[in-house]
Short mmCIF file of C-alpha atoms in Angstrom, two decimals:
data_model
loop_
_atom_site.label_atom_id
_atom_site.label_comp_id
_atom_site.label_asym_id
_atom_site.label_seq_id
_atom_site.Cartn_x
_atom_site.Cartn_y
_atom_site.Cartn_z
CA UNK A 1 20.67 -18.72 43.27
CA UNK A 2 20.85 -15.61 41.57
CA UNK A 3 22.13 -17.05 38.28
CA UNK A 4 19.22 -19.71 38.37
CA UNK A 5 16.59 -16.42 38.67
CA UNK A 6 18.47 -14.40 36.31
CA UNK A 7 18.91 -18.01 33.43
CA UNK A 8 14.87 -18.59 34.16
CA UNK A 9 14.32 -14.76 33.52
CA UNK A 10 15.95 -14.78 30.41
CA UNK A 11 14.22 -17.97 28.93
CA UNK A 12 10.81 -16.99 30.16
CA UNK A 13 11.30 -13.74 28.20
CA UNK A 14 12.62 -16.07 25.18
CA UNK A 15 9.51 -17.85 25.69
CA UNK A 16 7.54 -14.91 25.95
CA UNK A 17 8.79 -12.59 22.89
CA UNK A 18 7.69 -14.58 20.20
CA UNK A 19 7.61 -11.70 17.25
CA UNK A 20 6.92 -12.95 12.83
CA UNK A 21 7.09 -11.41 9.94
CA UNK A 22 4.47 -12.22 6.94
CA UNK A 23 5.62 -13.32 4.33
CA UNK A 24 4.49 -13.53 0.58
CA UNK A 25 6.82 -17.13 -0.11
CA UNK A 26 4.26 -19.61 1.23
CA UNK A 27 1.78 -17.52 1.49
CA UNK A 28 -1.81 -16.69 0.11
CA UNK A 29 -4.46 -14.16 0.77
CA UNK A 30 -7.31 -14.90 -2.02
CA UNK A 31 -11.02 -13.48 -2.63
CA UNK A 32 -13.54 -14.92 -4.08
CA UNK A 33 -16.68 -13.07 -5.84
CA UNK A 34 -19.48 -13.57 -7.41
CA UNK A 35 -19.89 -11.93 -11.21
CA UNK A 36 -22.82 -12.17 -13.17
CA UNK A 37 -23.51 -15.62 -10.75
CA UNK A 38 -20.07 -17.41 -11.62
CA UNK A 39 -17.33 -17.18 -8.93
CA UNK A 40 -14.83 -15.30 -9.80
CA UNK A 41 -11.44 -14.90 -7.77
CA UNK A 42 -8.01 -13.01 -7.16
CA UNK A 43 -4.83 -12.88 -5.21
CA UNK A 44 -3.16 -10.37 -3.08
CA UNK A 45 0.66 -9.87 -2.33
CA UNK A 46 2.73 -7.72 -0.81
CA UNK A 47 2.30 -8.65 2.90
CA UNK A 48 4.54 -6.48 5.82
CA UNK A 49 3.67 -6.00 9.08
CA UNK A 50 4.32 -7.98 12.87
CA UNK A 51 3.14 -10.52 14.59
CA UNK A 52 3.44 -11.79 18.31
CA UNK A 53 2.22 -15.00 18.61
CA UNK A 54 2.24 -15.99 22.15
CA UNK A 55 -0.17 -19.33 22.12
CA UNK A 56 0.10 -19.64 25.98
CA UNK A 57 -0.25 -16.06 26.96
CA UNK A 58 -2.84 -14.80 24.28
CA UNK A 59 -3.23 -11.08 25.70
CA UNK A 60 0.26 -10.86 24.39
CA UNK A 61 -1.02 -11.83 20.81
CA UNK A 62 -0.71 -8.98 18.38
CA UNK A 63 -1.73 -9.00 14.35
CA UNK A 64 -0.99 -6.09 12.33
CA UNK A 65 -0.46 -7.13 8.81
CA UNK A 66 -1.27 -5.50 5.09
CA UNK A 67 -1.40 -6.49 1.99
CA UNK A 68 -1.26 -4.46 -0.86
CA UNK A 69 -3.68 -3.08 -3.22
CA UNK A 70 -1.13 -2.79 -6.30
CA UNK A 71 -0.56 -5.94 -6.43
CA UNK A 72 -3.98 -7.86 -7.06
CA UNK A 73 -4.27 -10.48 -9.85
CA UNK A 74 -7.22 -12.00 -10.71
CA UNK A 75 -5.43 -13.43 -14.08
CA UNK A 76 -7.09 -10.63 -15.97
CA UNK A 77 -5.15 -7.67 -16.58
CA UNK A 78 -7.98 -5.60 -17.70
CA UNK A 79 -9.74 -6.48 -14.73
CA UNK A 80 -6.49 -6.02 -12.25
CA UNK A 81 -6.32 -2.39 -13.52
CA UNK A 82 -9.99 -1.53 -13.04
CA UNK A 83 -10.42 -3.02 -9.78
CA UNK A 84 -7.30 -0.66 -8.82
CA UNK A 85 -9.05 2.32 -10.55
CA UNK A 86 -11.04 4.90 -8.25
CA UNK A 87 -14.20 3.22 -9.16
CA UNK A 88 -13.17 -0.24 -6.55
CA UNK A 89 -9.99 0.02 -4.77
CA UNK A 90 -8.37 3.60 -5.30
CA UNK A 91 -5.09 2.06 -5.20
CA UNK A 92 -3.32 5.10 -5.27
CA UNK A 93 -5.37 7.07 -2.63
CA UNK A 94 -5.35 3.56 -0.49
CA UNK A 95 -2.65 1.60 -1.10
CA UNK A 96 -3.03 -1.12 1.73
CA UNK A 97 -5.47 -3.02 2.59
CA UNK A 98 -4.89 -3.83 6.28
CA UNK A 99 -5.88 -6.24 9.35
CA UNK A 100 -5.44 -5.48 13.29
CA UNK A 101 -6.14 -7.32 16.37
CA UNK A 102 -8.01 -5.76 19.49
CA UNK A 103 -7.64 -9.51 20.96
CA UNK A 104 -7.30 -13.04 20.30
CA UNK A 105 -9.19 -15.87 22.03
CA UNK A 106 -9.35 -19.30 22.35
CA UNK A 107 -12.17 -21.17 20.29
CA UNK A 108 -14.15 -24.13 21.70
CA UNK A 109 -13.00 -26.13 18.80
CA UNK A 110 -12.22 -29.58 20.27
CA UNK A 111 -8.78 -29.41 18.32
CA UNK A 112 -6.27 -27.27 19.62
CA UNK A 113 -4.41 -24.87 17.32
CA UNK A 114 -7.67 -23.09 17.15
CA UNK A 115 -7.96 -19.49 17.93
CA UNK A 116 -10.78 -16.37 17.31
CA UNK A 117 -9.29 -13.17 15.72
CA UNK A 118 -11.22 -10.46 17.18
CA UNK A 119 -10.21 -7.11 15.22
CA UNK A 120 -10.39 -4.67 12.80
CA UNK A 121 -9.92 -4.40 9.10
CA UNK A 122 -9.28 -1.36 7.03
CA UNK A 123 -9.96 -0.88 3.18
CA UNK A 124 -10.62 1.78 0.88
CA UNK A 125 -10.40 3.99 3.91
CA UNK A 126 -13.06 2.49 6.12
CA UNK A 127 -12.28 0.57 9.49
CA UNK A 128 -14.86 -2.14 10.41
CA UNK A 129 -14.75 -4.35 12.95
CA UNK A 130 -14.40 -8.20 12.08
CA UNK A 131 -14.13 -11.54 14.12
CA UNK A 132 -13.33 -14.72 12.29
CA UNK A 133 -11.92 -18.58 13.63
CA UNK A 134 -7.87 -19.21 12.76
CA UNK A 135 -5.59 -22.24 12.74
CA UNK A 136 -2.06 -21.58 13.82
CA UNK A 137 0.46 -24.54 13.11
CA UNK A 138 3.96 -24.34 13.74
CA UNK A 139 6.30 -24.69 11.03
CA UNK A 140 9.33 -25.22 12.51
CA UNK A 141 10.11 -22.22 14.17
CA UNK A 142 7.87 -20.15 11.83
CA UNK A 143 3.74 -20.47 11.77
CA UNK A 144 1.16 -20.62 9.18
CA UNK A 145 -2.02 -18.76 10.01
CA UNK A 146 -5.06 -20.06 8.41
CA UNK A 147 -8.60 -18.42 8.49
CA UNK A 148 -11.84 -17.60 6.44
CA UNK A 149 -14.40 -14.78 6.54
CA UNK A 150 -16.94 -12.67 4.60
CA UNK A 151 -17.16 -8.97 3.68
CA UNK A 152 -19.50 -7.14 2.07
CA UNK A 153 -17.76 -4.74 -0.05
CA UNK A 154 -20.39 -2.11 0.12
CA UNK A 155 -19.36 -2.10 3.63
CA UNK A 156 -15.93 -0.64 2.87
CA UNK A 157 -17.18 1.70 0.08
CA UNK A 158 -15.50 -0.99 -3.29
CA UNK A 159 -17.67 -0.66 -5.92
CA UNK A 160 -21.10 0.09 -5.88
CA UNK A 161 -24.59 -1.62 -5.79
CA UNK A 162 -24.86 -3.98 -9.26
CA UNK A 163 -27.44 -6.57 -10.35
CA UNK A 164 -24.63 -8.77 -11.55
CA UNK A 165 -21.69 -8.20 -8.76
CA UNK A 166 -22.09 -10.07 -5.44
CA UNK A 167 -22.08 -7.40 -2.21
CA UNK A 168 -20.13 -10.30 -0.33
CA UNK A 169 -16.50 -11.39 -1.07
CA UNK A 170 -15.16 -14.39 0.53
CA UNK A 171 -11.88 -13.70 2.11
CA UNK A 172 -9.19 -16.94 2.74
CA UNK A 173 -6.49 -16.30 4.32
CA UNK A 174 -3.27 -18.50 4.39
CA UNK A 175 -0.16 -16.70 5.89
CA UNK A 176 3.45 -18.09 6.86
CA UNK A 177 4.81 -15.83 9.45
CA UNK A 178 9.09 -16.36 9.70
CA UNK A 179 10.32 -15.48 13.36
CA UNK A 180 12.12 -12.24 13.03
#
């Protein structure tokens, strides 16, 4: 009897420590923006942090993950090194740019997989709060994490007020986690 508690112990805690790292193979966190009306968009790399993704126990469901600033390409290298300047991004003052879960919900999306990141995220030195809808799919024993939301970069202090640069920046999100 005791070896049957202790066996269904262990697996439950198996079941229950679910912990992934980001990574950038397979991945892809991209913004879109609008510049003198024309969409105009760029990648970030560099993603660290954890993850414990726990789909049937969700207040065990941590997110803290960053991507870095140095590493943006928007296939202009002009443009890269501008938008890492002091003017937008102050790469070298603030380095990451980074996301962080308070919780994470179930949607009322009739497909399952379906989840609500409820959170914060932190750029340019300014923390906002942000909610946005997220697909998990397994992967084998890794998951992709899929999700969309908007920003206004005025918000986070990137950039200032311009006739020809949008205020809001599309943010997709596209992130293999490999269990660690």
């Amino acid at each position: 009897r005791l070896l049957l508690c202790l066996t269904f112990l262990i697996f439950s805690f198996a079941a229950v420590s679910q912990k992934y790292k980001p990574t950038d193979a397979g991945s892809k966190v991209h913004f879109i923006i609008k510049n003198f009306g024309i969409e105009t968009g760029g990648d970030l790399s560099g993603l660290a942090g954890d993850i414990n993704f726990v789909p049937n126990n969700l207040a065990a469901c941590i997110f803290n993950v960053s991507v870095s600033v140095n590493t943006i390409d928007t296939d202009n290298e002009s443009r890269d090194s501008e938008l890492k300047g002091k003017k937008y991004f102050d790469a070298e003052q603030y380095p990451l740019i980074t996301i962080k879960s308070a919780k994470i919900n179930k949607t009322n999306k009739s497909s399952s997989g379906w989840y609500q990141f409820v959170g914060s995220l932190t750029m340019h030195g300014v923390t906002k709060p942000i909610a946005f809808p997220f697909s998990a799919t397994p992967k084998g024993n890794d998951y992709l994490f899929v999700g969309v939301f908007s920003i206004n970069r005025l918000d986070y202090g990137v950039g200032s007020s311009s006739a020809v640069l949008s205020n809001t920046v599309k943010i997709s999100l596209s992130v293999l986690a490999k269990k660690s």
